[in-house]
Tab-separated table of C-alpha atoms in Angstrom:
chain	number	residue	atom	x	y	z
A	1186	UNK	CA	0.000	0.000	0.000
A	1187	UNK	CA	2.765	2.473	0.884
A	1188	UNK	CA	3.859	3.283	-2.666
A	1189	UNK	CA	0.317	4.221	-3.694
A	1190	UNK	CA	-0.093	6.376	-0.594
A	1191	UNK	CA	3.136	8.291	-1.141
A	1192	UNK	CA	2.341	8.774	-4.833
A	1193	UNK	CA	-1.154	10.102	-4.065
A	1194	UNK	CA	0.170	12.639	-1.556
A	1195	UNK	CA	2.900	13.894	-3.877
A	1196	UNK	CA	0.494	14.080	-6.821
A	1197	UNK	CA	-1.890	16.208	-4.756
A	1198	UNK	CA	0.955	18.481	-3.675
A	1199	UNK	CA	2.170	18.850	-7.271
A	1200	UNK	CA	-1.339	19.641	-8.491
A	1201	UNK	CA	-1.682	22.418	-5.931
A	1202	UNK	CA	1.690	23.810	-6.976
A	1203	UNK	CA	2.775	26.862	-5.011
A	1204	UNK	CA	-0.243	26.790	-2.684
A	1205	UNK	CA	1.728	25.009	0.026
A	1206	UNK	CA	5.201	23.866	0.974
A	1207	UNK	CA	5.271	20.405	2.487
A	1208	UNK	CA	7.266	17.613	4.062
A	1209	UNK	CA	6.365	13.970	3.554
A	1210	UNK	CA	7.583	11.615	6.278
A	1211	UNK	CA	6.965	7.872	6.523
A	1212	UNK	CA	7.567	6.366	9.969
A	1213	UNK	CA	8.829	2.813	9.676
A	1214	UNK	CA	8.142	1.247	13.071
A	1215	UNK	CA	10.293	-1.876	12.986
A	1216	UNK	CA	8.839	-3.347	9.800
A	1217	UNK	CA	10.415	-6.485	8.346
A	1218	UNK	CA	9.321	-5.966	4.738
A	1219	UNK	CA	10.180	-3.414	2.025
A	1220	UNK	CA	8.077	-0.564	3.404
A	1221	UNK	CA	10.973	1.804	4.096
A	1222	UNK	CA	12.750	1.146	0.799
A	1223	UNK	CA	9.563	1.593	-1.233
A	1224	UNK	CA	8.701	4.820	0.583
A	1225	UNK	CA	12.143	6.274	-0.129
A	1226	UNK	CA	12.056	5.154	-3.756
A	1227	UNK	CA	8.750	6.986	-4.215
A	1228	UNK	CA	10.007	10.225	-2.706
A	1229	UNK	CA	9.306	10.149	1.046
A	1230	UNK	CA	11.692	10.823	3.899
A	1231	UNK	CA	11.789	7.750	6.146
A	1232	UNK	CA	12.170	7.872	9.923
A	1233	UNK	CA	13.070	4.505	11.408
A	1234	UNK	CA	11.931	3.713	14.952
A	1235	UNK	CA	11.258	0.542	16.913
A	1236	UNK	CA	8.430	1.458	19.283
A	1237	UNK	CA	5.889	-1.100	17.996
A	1238	UNK	CA	3.234	1.341	19.157
A	1239	UNK	CA	0.924	3.331	16.893
A	1240	UNK	CA	0.805	6.458	19.055
A	1241	UNK	CA	4.573	6.581	19.543
A	1242	UNK	CA	5.124	6.148	15.803
A	1243	UNK	CA	2.799	9.050	15.018
A	1244	UNK	CA	4.573	11.244	17.561
A	1245	UNK	CA	7.928	10.358	15.996
A	1246	UNK	CA	6.637	11.529	12.635
A	1247	UNK	CA	5.507	14.840	14.096
A	1248	UNK	CA	8.891	15.336	15.763
A	1249	UNK	CA	10.644	14.829	12.434
A	1250	UNK	CA	8.820	17.723	10.745
A	1251	UNK	CA	8.944	21.513	11.055
A	1252	UNK	CA	5.606	22.694	9.676
A	1253	UNK	CA	2.774	24.408	11.526
A	1254	UNK	CA	0.198	21.899	10.285
A	1255	UNK	CA	0.326	18.135	10.796
A	1256	UNK	CA	-1.624	15.738	8.580
A	1257	UNK	CA	-1.502	12.111	9.692
A	1258	UNK	CA	-2.304	9.589	6.954
A	1259	UNK	CA	-2.349	5.792	7.231
A	1260	UNK	CA	-0.164	3.743	4.904
A	1261	UNK	CA	-3.171	2.348	2.988
A	1262	UNK	CA	-4.843	5.723	2.432
A	1263	UNK	CA	-4.865	7.952	-0.661
A	1264	UNK	CA	-5.871	11.600	-0.232
A	1265	UNK	CA	-7.262	13.334	-3.309
A	1266	UNK	CA	-6.403	16.758	-4.655
A	1267	UNK	CA	-9.903	17.932	-3.680
A	1268	UNK	CA	-9.438	16.828	-0.071
A	1269	UNK	CA	-6.016	18.426	0.270
A	1270	UNK	CA	-7.316	21.661	-1.271
A	1271	UNK	CA	-10.289	21.675	1.103
A	1272	UNK	CA	-7.941	21.043	4.034
A	1273	UNK	CA	-5.795	24.055	3.140
A	1274	UNK	CA	-8.868	26.237	2.734
A	1275	UNK	CA	-10.056	25.181	6.183
A	1276	UNK	CA	-6.647	25.974	7.676
A	1277	UNK	CA	-6.825	29.483	6.245
A	1278	UNK	CA	-10.233	29.753	7.940
A	1279	UNK	CA	-8.631	28.966	11.322
A	1280	UNK	CA	-9.077	25.197	11.487
A	1281	UNK	CA	-7.586	23.656	14.623
A	1282	UNK	CA	-8.243	19.982	13.929
A	1283	UNK	CA	-10.244	17.954	11.489
A	1284	UNK	CA	-10.886	14.646	9.766
A	1285	UNK	CA	-12.474	13.078	6.693
A	1286	UNK	CA	-14.937	10.240	6.268
A	1287	UNK	CA	-13.761	7.127	4.417
A	1288	UNK	CA	-14.477	5.910	0.925
A	1289	UNK	CA	-13.192	2.346	0.516
A	1290	UNK	CA	-11.180	1.716	-2.630
A	1291	UNK	CA	-10.669	-2.061	-2.293
A	1292	UNK	CA	-12.737	-5.164	-1.546
A	1293	UNK	CA	-14.450	-5.400	1.823
A	1294	UNK	CA	-16.681	-7.809	3.790
A	1295	UNK	CA	-20.441	-7.532	3.423
A	1296	UNK	CA	-20.928	-6.148	6.922
A	1297	UNK	CA	-18.725	-3.131	6.219
A	1298	UNK	CA	-21.198	-1.735	3.688
A	1299	UNK	CA	-23.878	-1.730	6.382
A	1300	UNK	CA	-21.738	-0.911	9.392
A	1301	UNK	CA	-19.492	1.861	8.091
A	1302	UNK	CA	-22.188	4.553	7.588
A	1303	UNK	CA	-23.570	3.762	11.049
A	1304	UNK	CA	-20.111	3.905	12.611
A	1305	UNK	CA	-19.426	7.245	10.900
A	1306	UNK	CA	-22.540	8.667	12.523
A	1307	UNK	CA	-21.525	7.319	15.917
A	1308	UNK	CA	-17.766	7.954	15.875
A	1309	UNK	CA	-17.578	11.276	14.027
A	1310	UNK	CA	-21.130	12.589	14.389
A	1311	UNK	CA	-22.013	11.672	17.968
A	1312	UNK	CA	-18.592	11.170	19.585
A	1313	UNK	CA	-16.941	13.961	17.545
A	1314	UNK	CA	-13.734	11.985	17.044
A	1315	UNK	CA	-11.283	12.030	14.148
A	1316	UNK	CA	-10.094	9.066	12.111
A	1317	UNK	CA	-6.395	8.229	12.190
A	1318	UNK	CA	-6.293	7.602	8.440
A	1319	UNK	CA	-6.755	11.368	7.874
A	1320	UNK	CA	-6.171	13.385	11.004
A	1321	UNK	CA	-5.378	17.080	10.595
A	1322	UNK	CA	-4.193	19.217	13.519
A	1323	UNK	CA	-2.181	22.381	14.038
A	1324	UNK	CA	1.165	21.925	15.727
A	1325	UNK	CA	0.131	24.285	18.512
A	1326	UNK	CA	-2.885	22.112	19.320
A	1327	UNK	CA	-0.808	18.933	18.989
A	1328	UNK	CA	1.727	20.277	21.494
A	1329	UNK	CA	-0.921	21.564	23.888
A	1330	UNK	CA	-2.382	18.073	24.389
A	1331	UNK	CA	1.077	16.409	24.311
A	1332	UNK	CA	0.465	14.561	21.071
A	1333	UNK	CA	-0.900	11.033	20.836
A	1334	UNK	CA	-1.126	9.301	24.188
A	1335	UNK	CA	1.196	6.307	24.548
A	1336	UNK	CA	-0.225	5.336	27.946
A	1337	UNK	CA	-3.726	4.312	26.919
A	1338	UNK	CA	-4.638	1.078	25.191
A	1339	UNK	CA	-7.659	2.485	23.352
A	1340	UNK	CA	-7.378	3.586	19.733
A	1341	UNK	CA	-4.739	6.296	19.528
A	1342	UNK	CA	-6.936	8.440	17.283
A	1343	UNK	CA	-9.843	8.205	19.718
A	1344	UNK	CA	-7.695	9.143	22.715
A	1345	UNK	CA	-6.160	12.061	20.785
A	1346	UNK	CA	-9.631	13.202	19.726
A	1347	UNK	CA	-10.870	13.202	23.320
A	1348	UNK	CA	-8.004	15.457	24.379
A	1349	UNK	CA	-8.528	17.866	21.474
A	1350	UNK	CA	-12.302	17.875	21.961
A	1351	UNK	CA	-11.863	18.922	25.595
A	1352	UNK	CA	-9.394	21.662	24.667
A	1353	UNK	CA	-10.853	23.017	21.412
A	1354	UNK	CA	-14.307	21.614	20.758
A	1355	UNK	CA	-15.546	19.567	17.805
A	1356	UNK	CA	-13.411	18.810	14.738
A	1357	UNK	CA	-13.918	20.128	11.239
A	1358	UNK	CA	-15.316	17.308	9.079
A	1359	UNK	CA	-14.351	17.777	5.444
A	1360	UNK	CA	-16.882	17.355	2.668
A	1361	UNK	CA	-14.393	15.484	0.492
A	1362	UNK	CA	-13.910	11.858	1.425
A	1363	UNK	CA	-10.638	9.993	1.871
A	1364	UNK	CA	-9.938	6.844	-0.138
A	1365	UNK	CA	-8.752	4.164	2.258
A	1366	UNK	CA	-8.481	0.397	2.455
A	1367	UNK	CA	-10.707	-2.131	4.214
A	1368	UNK	CA	-7.531	-3.867	5.407
A	1369	UNK	CA	-8.463	-3.703	9.099
A	1370	UNK	CA	-11.947	-5.048	8.452
A	1371	UNK	CA	-10.533	-8.010	6.531
A	1372	UNK	CA	-7.702	-8.635	9.010
A	1373	UNK	CA	-9.476	-8.283	12.368
A	1374	UNK	CA	-13.063	-9.192	11.467
A	1375	UNK	CA	-16.465	-8.190	12.746
A	1376	UNK	CA	-16.025	-9.456	16.337
A	1377	UNK	CA	-13.011	-7.221	16.930
A	1378	UNK	CA	-14.838	-4.148	15.653
A	1379	UNK	CA	-17.895	-4.877	17.768
A	1380	UNK	CA	-15.619	-5.189	20.819
A	1381	UNK	CA	-14.045	-1.828	20.075
A	1382	UNK	CA	-17.466	-0.272	19.582
A	1383	UNK	CA	-18.610	-1.674	22.926
A	1384	UNK	CA	-15.572	-0.227	24.682
A	1385	UNK	CA	-16.282	3.187	23.181
A	1386	UNK	CA	-19.889	3.058	24.346
A	1387	UNK	CA	-18.892	1.821	27.794
A	1388	UNK	CA	-16.182	4.385	28.568
A	1389	UNK	CA	-17.510	7.438	26.726
A	1390	UNK	CA	-15.083	10.366	26.879
A	1391	UNK	CA	-12.931	8.752	29.572
A	1392	UNK	CA	-9.567	7.262	28.640
A	1393	UNK	CA	-9.431	3.525	29.162
A	1394	UNK	CA	-6.904	0.729	29.448
A	1395	UNK	CA	-8.864	-2.412	28.803
A	1396	UNK	CA	-7.387	-5.340	30.776
A	1397	UNK	CA	-7.747	-7.859	27.947
A	1398	UNK	CA	-6.455	-5.605	25.150
A	1399	UNK	CA	-3.497	-7.943	24.603
A	1400	UNK	CA	-5.984	-10.583	23.451
A	1401	UNK	CA	-7.050	-8.444	20.492
A	1402	UNK	CA	-5.586	-8.941	17.040
A	1403	UNK	CA	-3.624	-5.686	17.239
A	1404	UNK	CA	-3.120	-5.764	20.996
A	1405	UNK	CA	0.663	-5.518	20.754
A	1406	UNK	CA	0.382	-2.198	18.959
A	1407	UNK	CA	-2.149	-0.761	21.397
A	1408	UNK	CA	-0.262	-1.579	24.574
A	1409	UNK	CA	1.979	1.172	25.950
A	1410	UNK	CA	5.662	0.712	24.968
A	1411	UNK	CA	7.458	-1.768	27.215
A	1412	UNK	CA	4.233	-3.418	28.392
């Protein structure tokens, strides 16, 4: 996925021309495949870390950049020119943080077609959280809430959203959608996603460290470093 993601970002930046200067950083968190090499070949700067933790990896990417705006994109996600343009327009209108709703570009299980619109309404509409596959935030706001929490086992994007929501209010939700993969749905399945939904309903805006998180398919990446 990484080559397509890097290409999409650079194509959007080229299309917008002189509208924005940018840095493109790929954080390689201890991968054992060709992710880093492919990212470099396609024009990204690669930062190599070995945290094995999603939040810590995101924070490392932020630390490796100098800009006043941070846009976090997952490795299987392809932002369009329209979305990047809308993001920049929102920044000029004093955006603090924002997100985009997904549009799946690859095959996905039957339950995703039904569940995704409902989850969008719950997660972004009701809970006012941002998705990690396209999470936009000013550096000032990022620093104020100390970045992504590495001490909670809940989704790093949800925990980050809770902190920003308390400090700044609801996110901007862009009209343009973000093309992303159904990789997590295929990998972890419906039971995992229902468990995560239940945890969100149970704990509300409170941070949580679920005692059985290590039993989840991605438990290693959600546990705090060293745990």
